[in-house]
Short mmCIF file of C-alpha atoms in Angstrom, two decimals:
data_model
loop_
_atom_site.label_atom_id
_atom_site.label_comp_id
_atom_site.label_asym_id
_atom_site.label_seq_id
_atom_site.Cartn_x
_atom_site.Cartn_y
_atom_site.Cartn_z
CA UNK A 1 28.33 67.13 81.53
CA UNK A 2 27.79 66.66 85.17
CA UNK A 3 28.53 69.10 87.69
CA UNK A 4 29.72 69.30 91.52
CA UNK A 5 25.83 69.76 92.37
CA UNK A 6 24.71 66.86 90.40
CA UNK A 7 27.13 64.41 91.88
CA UNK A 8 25.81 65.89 95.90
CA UNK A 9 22.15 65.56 94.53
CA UNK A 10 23.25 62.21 94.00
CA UNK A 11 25.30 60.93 96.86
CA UNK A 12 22.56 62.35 99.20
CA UNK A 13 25.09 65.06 100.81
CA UNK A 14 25.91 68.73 100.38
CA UNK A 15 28.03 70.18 97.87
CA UNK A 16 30.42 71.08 100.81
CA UNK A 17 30.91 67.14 101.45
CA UNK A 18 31.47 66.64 97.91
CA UNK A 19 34.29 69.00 97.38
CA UNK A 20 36.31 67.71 101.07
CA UNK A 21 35.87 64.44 99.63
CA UNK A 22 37.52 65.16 96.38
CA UNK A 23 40.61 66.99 98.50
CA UNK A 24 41.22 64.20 100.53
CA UNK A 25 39.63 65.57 104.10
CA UNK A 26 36.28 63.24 104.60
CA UNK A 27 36.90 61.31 107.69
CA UNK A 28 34.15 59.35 107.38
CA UNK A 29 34.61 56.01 104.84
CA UNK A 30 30.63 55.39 104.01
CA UNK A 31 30.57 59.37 102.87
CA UNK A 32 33.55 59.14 100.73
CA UNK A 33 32.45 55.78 99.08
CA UNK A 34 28.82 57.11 98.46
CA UNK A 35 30.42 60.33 96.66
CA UNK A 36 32.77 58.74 94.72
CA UNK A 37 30.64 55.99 94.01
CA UNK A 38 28.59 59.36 92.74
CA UNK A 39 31.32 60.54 91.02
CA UNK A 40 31.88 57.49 88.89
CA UNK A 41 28.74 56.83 88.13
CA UNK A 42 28.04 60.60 86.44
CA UNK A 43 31.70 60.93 85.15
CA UNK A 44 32.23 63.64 86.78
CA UNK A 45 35.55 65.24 86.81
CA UNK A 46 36.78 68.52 88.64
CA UNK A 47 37.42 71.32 87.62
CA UNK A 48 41.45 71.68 88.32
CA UNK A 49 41.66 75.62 87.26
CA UNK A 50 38.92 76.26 89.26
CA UNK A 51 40.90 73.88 92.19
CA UNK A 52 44.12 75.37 91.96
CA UNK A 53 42.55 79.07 92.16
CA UNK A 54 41.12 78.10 95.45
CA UNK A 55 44.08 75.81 96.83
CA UNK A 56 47.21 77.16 95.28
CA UNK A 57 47.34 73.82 93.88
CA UNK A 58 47.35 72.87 89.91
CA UNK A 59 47.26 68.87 90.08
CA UNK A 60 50.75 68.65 87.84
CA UNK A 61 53.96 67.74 88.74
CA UNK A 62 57.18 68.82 87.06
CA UNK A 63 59.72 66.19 85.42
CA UNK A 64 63.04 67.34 83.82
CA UNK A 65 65.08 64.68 82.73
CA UNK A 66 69.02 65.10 81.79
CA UNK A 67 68.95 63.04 78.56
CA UNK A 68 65.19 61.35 77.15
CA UNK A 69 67.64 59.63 74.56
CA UNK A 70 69.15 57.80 77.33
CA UNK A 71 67.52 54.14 78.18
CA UNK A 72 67.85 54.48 81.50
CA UNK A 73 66.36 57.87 81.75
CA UNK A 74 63.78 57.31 79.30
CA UNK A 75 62.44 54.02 81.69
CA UNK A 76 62.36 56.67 84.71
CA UNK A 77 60.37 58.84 83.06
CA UNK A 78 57.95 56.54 82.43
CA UNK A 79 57.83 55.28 86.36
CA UNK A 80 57.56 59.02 87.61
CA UNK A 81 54.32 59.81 85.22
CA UNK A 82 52.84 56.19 86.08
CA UNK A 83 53.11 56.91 89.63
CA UNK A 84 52.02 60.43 89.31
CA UNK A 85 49.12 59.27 87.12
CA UNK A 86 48.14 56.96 90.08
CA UNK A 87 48.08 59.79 92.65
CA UNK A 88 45.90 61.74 90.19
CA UNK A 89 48.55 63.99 89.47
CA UNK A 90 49.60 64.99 86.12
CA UNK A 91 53.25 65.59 84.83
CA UNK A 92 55.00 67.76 82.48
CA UNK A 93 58.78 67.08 81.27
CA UNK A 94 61.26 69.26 80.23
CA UNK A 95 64.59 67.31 78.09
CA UNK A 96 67.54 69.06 79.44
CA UNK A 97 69.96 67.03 76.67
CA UNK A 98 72.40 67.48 79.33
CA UNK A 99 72.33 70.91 79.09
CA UNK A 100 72.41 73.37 82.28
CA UNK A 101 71.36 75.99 80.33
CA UNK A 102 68.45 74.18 78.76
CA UNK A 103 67.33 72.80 82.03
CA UNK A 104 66.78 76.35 83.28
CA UNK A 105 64.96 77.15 80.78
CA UNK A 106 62.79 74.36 81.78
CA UNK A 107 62.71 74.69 85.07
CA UNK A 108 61.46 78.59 84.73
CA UNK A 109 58.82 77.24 82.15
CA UNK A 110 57.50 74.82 84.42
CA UNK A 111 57.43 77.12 87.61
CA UNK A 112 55.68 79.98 85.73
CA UNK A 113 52.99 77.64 85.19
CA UNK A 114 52.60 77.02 89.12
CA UNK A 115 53.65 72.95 89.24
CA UNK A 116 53.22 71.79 92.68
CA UNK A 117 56.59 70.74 92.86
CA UNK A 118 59.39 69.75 90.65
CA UNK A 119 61.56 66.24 90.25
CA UNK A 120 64.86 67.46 88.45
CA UNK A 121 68.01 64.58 87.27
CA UNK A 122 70.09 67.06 87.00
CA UNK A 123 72.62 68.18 84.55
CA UNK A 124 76.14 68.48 84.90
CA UNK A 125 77.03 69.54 88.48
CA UNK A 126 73.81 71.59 88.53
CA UNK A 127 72.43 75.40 87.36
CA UNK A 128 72.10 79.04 88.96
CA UNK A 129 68.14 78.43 88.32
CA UNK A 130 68.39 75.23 89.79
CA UNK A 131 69.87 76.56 92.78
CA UNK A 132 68.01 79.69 93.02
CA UNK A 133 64.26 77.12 93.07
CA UNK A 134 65.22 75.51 95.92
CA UNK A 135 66.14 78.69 98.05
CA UNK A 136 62.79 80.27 97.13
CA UNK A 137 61.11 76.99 98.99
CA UNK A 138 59.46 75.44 95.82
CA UNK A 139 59.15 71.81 96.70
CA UNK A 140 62.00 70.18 94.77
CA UNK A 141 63.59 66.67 94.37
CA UNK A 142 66.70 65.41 93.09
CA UNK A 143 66.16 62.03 91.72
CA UNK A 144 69.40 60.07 90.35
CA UNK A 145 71.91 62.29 90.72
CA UNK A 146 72.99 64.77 94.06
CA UNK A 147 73.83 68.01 93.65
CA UNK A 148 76.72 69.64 95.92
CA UNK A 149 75.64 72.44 97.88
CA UNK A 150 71.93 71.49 97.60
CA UNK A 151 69.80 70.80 100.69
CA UNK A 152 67.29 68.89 99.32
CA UNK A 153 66.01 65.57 99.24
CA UNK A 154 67.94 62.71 96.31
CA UNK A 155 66.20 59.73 95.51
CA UNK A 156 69.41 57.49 93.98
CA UNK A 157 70.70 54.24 93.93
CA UNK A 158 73.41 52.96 95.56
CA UNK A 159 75.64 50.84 93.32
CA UNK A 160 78.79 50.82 96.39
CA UNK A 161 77.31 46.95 96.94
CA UNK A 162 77.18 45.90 93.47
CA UNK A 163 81.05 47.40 93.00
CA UNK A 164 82.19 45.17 95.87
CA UNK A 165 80.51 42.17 94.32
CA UNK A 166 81.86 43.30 90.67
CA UNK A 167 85.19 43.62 91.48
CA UNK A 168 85.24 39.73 93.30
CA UNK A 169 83.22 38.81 89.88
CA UNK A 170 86.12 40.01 87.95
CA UNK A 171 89.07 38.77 90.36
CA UNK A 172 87.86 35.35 90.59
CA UNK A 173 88.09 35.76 86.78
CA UNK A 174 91.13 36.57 86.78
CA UNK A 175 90.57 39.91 85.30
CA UNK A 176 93.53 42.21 86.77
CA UNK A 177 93.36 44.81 84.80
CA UNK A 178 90.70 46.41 84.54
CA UNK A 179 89.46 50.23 83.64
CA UNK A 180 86.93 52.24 84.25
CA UNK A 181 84.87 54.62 81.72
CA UNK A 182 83.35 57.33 83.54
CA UNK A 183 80.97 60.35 82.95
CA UNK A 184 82.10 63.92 82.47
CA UNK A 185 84.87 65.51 85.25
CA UNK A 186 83.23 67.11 88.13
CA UNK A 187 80.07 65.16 87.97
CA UNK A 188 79.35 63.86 91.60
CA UNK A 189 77.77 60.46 90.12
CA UNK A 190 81.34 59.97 88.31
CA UNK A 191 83.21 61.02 91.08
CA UNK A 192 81.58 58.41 93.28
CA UNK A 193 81.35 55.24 90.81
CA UNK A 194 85.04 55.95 90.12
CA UNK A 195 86.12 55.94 93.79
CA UNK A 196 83.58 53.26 94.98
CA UNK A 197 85.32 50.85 92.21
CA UNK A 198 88.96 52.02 93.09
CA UNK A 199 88.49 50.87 96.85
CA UNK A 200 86.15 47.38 95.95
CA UNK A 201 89.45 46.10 93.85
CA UNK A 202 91.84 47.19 96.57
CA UNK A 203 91.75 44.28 98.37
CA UNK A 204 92.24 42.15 95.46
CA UNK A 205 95.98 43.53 95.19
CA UNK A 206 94.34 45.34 92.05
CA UNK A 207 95.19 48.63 90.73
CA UNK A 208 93.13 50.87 88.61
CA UNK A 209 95.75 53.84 87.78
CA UNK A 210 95.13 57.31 86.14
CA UNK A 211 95.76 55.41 82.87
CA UNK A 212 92.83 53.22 82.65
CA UNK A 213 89.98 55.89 83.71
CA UNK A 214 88.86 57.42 80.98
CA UNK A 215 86.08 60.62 81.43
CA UNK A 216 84.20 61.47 78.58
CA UNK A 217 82.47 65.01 77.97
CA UNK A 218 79.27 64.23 77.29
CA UNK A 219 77.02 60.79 78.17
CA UNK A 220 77.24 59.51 74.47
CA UNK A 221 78.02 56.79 72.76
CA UNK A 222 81.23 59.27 70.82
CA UNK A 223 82.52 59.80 73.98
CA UNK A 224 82.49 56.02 75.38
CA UNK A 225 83.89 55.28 71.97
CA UNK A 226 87.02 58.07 72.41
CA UNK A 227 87.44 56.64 75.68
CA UNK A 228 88.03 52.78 74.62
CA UNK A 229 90.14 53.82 71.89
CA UNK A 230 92.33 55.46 74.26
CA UNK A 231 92.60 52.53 76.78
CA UNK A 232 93.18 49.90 73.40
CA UNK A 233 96.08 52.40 72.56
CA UNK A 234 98.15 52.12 75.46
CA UNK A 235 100.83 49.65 75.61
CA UNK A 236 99.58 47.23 78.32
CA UNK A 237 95.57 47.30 77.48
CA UNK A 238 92.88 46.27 79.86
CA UNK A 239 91.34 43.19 80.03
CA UNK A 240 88.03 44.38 81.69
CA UNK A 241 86.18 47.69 81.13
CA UNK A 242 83.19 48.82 82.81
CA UNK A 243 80.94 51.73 81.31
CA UNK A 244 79.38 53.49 83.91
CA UNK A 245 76.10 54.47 81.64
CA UNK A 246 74.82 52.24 78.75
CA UNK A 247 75.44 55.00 76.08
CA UNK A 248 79.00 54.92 76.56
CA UNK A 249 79.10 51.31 77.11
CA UNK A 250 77.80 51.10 73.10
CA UNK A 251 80.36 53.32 71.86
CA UNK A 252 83.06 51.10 73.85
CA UNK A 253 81.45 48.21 71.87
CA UNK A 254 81.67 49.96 68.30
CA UNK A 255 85.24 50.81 68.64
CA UNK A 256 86.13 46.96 69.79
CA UNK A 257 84.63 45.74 66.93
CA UNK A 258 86.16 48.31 64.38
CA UNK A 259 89.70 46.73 66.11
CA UNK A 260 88.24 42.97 65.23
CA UNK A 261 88.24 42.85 69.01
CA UNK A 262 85.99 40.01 70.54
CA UNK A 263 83.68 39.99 73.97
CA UNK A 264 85.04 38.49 76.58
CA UNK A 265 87.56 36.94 74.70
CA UNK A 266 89.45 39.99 74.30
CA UNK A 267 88.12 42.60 76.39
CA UNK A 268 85.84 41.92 79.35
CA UNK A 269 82.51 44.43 79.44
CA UNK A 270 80.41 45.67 82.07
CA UNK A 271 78.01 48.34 82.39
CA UNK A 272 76.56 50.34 84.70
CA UNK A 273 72.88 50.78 84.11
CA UNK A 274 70.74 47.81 82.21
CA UNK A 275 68.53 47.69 80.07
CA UNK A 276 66.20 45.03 78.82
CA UNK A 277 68.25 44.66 75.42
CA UNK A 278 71.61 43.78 77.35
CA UNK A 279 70.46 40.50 77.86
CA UNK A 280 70.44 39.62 74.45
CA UNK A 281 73.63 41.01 72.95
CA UNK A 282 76.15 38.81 71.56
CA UNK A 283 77.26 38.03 74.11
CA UNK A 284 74.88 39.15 76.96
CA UNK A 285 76.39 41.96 78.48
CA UNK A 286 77.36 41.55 82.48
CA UNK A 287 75.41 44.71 84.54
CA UNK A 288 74.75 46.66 87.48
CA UNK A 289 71.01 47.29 87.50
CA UNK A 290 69.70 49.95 89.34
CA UNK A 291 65.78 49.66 90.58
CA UNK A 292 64.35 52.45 88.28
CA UNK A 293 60.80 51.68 88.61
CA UNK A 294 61.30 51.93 92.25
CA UNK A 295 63.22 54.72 92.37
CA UNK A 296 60.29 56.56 90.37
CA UNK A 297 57.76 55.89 92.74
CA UNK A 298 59.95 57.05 95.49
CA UNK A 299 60.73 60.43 94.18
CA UNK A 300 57.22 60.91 93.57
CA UNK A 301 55.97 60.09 97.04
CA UNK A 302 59.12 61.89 98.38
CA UNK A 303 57.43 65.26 96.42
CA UNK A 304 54.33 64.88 97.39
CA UNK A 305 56.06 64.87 101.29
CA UNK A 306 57.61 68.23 100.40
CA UNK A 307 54.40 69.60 98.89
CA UNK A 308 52.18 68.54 101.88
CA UNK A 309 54.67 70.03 103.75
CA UNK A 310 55.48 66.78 105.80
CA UNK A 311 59.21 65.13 106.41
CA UNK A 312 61.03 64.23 103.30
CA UNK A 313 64.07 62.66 103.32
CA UNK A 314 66.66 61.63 100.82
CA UNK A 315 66.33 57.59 99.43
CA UNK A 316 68.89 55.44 98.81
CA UNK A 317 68.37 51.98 96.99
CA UNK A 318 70.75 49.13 96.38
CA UNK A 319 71.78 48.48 92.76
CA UNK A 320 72.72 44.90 92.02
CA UNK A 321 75.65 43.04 89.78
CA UNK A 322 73.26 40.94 87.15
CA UNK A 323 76.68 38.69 85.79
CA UNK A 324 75.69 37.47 82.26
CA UNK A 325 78.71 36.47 79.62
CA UNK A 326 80.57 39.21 78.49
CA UNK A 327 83.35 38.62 81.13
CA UNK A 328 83.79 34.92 80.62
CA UNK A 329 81.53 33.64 82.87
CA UNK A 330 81.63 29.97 83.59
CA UNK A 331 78.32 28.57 83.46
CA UNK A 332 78.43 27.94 87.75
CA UNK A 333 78.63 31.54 88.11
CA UNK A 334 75.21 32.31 86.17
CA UNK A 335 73.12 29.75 88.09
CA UNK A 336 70.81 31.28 91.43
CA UNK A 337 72.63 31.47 94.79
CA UNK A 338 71.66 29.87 97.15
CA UNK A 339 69.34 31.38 99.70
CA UNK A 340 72.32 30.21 102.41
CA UNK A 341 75.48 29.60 101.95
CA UNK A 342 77.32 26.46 102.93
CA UNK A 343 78.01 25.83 106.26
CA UNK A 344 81.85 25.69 106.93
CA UNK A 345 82.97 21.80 106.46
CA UNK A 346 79.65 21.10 105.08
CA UNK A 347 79.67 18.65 101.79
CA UNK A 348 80.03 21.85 98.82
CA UNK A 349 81.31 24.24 101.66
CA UNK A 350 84.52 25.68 101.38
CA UNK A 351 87.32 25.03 103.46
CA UNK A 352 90.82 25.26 104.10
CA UNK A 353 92.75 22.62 105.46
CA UNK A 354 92.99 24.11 109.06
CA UNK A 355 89.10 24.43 108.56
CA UNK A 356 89.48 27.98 108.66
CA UNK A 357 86.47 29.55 105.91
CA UNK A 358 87.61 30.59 102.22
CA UNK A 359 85.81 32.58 99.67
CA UNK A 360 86.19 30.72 96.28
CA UNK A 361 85.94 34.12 94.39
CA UNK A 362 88.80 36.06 96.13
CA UNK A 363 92.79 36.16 96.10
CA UNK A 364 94.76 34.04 98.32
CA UNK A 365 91.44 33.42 100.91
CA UNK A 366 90.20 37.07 101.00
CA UNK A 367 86.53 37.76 101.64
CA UNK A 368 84.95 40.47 99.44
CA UNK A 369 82.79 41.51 102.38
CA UNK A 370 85.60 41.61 104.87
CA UNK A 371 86.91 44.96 104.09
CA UNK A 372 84.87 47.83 105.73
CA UNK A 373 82.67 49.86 103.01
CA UNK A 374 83.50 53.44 103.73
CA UNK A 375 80.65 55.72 103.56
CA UNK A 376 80.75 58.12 100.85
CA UNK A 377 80.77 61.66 102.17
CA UNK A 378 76.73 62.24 101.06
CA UNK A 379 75.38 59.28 102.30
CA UNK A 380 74.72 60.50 105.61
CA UNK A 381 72.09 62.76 104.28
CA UNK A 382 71.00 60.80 101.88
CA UNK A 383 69.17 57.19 101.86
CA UNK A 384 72.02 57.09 91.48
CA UNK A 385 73.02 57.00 86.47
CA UNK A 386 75.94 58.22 85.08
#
């Protein structure tokens, strides 16, 4: 097996050259192509224990995940490692099960065995271990969900957008009402997705009372289940329910069909989170996606900030409504937008009859993007699933 001295002998440079090439310091491009031409060629491969004894560096990130039985989690996962594997970093995850207790057992695990830094979704409303990390200094990311109290980065999605564009989806419709199943009370995720849907129906003359949000205790399909059977139970039921994670979404589905209860015809369905599957349910299932591959690479690169020690700040990424056929879409509604829309008068452009502009999917003339989108208290700090 080839060694550091074999791959200098090689290149034609000194064993010195070789090893600032491998960490990233040769300013000069024909060295660092000659060595790692070198490199290739032999097979070489470094030594990380020996590394990480000189550099306080191991090469591995840590990756603990609230639920790996969760879709949308699972897919995460698998963006973080490829874009760790990229950066020649390897990673170790930890399944919390959405478990705080189990996710500091993780999180000590991982740390005892010096990770460079640690990407945590994090369970519940977060964990005395959790807490007690990211006080020490131990480079730490949040990545889906924001933790209250915590001054650290959050790589999360921003679904406020795809809420506004929901509720017009479901008003033009003429879904009015509709309810809301959301995750466990407390969570911050919950919290938000509950009020962010609560003010994008508002101006729809559309209520969504105490009645018709349901919170479940745990992320499972039981607990969306529970929830729906509630909502069928009262004596004026919804007409539209969204699931704000895929889990509970199914469980909503199995109790509708236990009731002989059809999709859309029935019961309108959204959820929040998709997943390749969705979109070929019977019917399709209307969804907010969130950009999980992208918001893998992000939290890695927004780790590796924190472990270089250079600016990190938190991400924020815009989920989008992906309308399918489980609220009674008309087919118009599923074709591509156009890039612009009409001109005002315009042959296909809507207008009123003082020539004044009208939104065909809102009550009475109202624009969906007329009201102004509060900011949510984090999202100054920061730039998220159930």
């Amino acid at each position: 097996m080839a060694n550091i001295k074999d791959v200098a002998e090689r290149a034609g440079v000194s064993v010195a050259t070789v090893s600032r090439v491998l960490n990233g310091n040769s300013p000069v491009a024909a060295t660092r192509d000659r060595v790692l031409a070198a490199v290739a060629e032999l097979g070489y491969r470094p030594n990380n224990v020996a590394r990480a004894l000189r550099t306080a560096r191991t090469g591995a990130l840590g990756l603990i995940i609230s639920d790996l039985t969760n879709p949308f989690f699972t897919e995460l996962a698998d963006a973080v490692e490829v874009e760790a594997r990229s950066l020649d970093y390897s990673l170790v995850i930890g399944n919390a099960g959405e478990s705080p207790q189990q996710q500091d057992d993780h999180i000590r695990t991982l740390v005892d065995r010096r990770i460079d830094g640690l990407l945590v979704t994090s369970a519940g409303t977060g964990s005395p271990v959790l807490r007690e990390v990211a006080a020490a200094g131990t480079p730490l990311v949040l990545l889906d969900r924001a933790v209250d109290g915590l001054d650290v980065p959050c790589v999360r999605a921003d679904g406020r957008d795809a809420l506004v564009d929901l509720a017009a989806h479901l008003a033009a419709l003429g879904r009015r009402r509709p309810a809301i199943i959301v995750a466990p009370a407390g969570t911050r995720t919950g919290a938000d997705r509950l009020r962010s849907f609560r003010e994008a129906l508002r101006p729809y003359g559309i209520e969504l009372p105490d009645e018709r949000v349901g919170s479940t205790p745990d992320l499972q399909h039981t607990g969306g289940r529970r929830v729906m059977r509630g909502f069928l139970d009262l004596p004026e039921p919804p007409d539209a329910v969204l699931a704000t994670d895929n889990l509970m979404a199914l469980g909503a589905m199995d109790e509708l069909r236990a009731r002989g209860l059809r999709v859309p015809d029935d019961v309108a369905l959204v959820v929040y989170d998709d997943v390749p599957w969705f979109a070929h349910t019977d019917p399709p299932l209307t969804a907010i996606a969130q950009p999980t591959r992208e918001l893998g690479r992000a939290a890695v690169h927004t780790l590796l900030a924190r472990i270089e020690g250079r600016p990190a700040e938190s991400v924020l990424l815009p989920a989008r409504l992906v309308p399918r056929r489980s609220c009674g879409e008309p087919d118009e509604t599923l074709r591509p937008r156009a890039t612009e829309p009409p001109a005002p008068g315009a042959e296909g452009g809507p207008t009123s009859t003082n020539g004044a502009t009208l939104n065909a999917t809102s009550p009475e003339g109202v624009d969906p993007s007329s009201p102004s989108r509060e900011t949510s208290d984090d999202s100054h700090n920061e730039r998220g699933s159930a």
